[in-house]
CSV table of C-alpha atoms in Angstrom, one decimal:
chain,number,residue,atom,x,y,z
A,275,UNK,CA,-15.0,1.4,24.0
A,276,UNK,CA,-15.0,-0.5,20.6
A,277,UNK,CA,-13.1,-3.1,19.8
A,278,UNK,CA,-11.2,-1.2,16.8
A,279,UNK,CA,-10.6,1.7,19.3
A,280,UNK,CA,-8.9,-1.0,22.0
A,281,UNK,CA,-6.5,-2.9,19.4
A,282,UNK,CA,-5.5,1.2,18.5
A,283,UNK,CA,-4.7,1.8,22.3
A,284,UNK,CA,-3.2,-1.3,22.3
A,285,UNK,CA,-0.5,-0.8,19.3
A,286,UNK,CA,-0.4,2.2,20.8
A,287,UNK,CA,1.0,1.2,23.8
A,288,UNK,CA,3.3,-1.3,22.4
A,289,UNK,CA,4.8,0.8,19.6
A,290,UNK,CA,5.6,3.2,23.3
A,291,UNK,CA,7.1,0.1,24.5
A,292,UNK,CA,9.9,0.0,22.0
A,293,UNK,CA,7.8,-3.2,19.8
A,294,UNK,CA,8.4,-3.2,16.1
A,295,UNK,CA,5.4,-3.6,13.5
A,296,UNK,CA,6.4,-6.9,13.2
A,297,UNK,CA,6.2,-8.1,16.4
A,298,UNK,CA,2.6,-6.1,17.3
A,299,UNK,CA,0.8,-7.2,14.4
A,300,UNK,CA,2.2,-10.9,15.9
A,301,UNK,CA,1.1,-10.4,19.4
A,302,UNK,CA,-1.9,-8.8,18.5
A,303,UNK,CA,-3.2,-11.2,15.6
A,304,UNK,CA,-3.5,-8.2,13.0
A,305,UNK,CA,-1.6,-7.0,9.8
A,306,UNK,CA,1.4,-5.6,9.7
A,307,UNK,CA,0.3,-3.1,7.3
A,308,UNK,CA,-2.5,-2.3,9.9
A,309,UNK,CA,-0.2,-1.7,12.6
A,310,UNK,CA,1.6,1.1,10.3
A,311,UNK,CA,-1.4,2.8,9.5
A,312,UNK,CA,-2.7,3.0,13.3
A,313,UNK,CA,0.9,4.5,13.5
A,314,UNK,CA,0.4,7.4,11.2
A,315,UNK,CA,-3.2,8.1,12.4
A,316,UNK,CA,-3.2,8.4,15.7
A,317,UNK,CA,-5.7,6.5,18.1
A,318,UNK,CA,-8.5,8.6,17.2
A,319,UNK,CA,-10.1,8.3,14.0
A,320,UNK,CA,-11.8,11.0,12.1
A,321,UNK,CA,-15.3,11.2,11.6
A,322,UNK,CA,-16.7,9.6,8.5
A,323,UNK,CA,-13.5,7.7,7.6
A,324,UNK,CA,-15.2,4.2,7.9
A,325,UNK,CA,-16.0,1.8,5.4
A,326,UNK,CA,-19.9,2.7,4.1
């Protein structure tokens, strides 16, 4: 499991939890803006949709 694919599971996880945004990108270390974005996708990315 990658380390991108755990943080996902993670927010995941929290967001189930009732945690805002705010206060997983603060436990977690990461972005805000990050943390919304893992929201709207989903845990699983799609294939090719990494940076080149």
């Amino acid at each position: 499991m990658s380390l991108e694919r755990d943080v996902r599971i993670r927010v995941h996880a929290l967001l189930e939890a009732g945690k805002t945004p705010t206060e997983i990108s603060r436990q977690l270390g990461i972005s805000r803006p990050i943390v919304c974005k893992v929201k709207a996708t989903g845990i699983e990315r799609k294939v090719g949709s990494g940076a080149k």
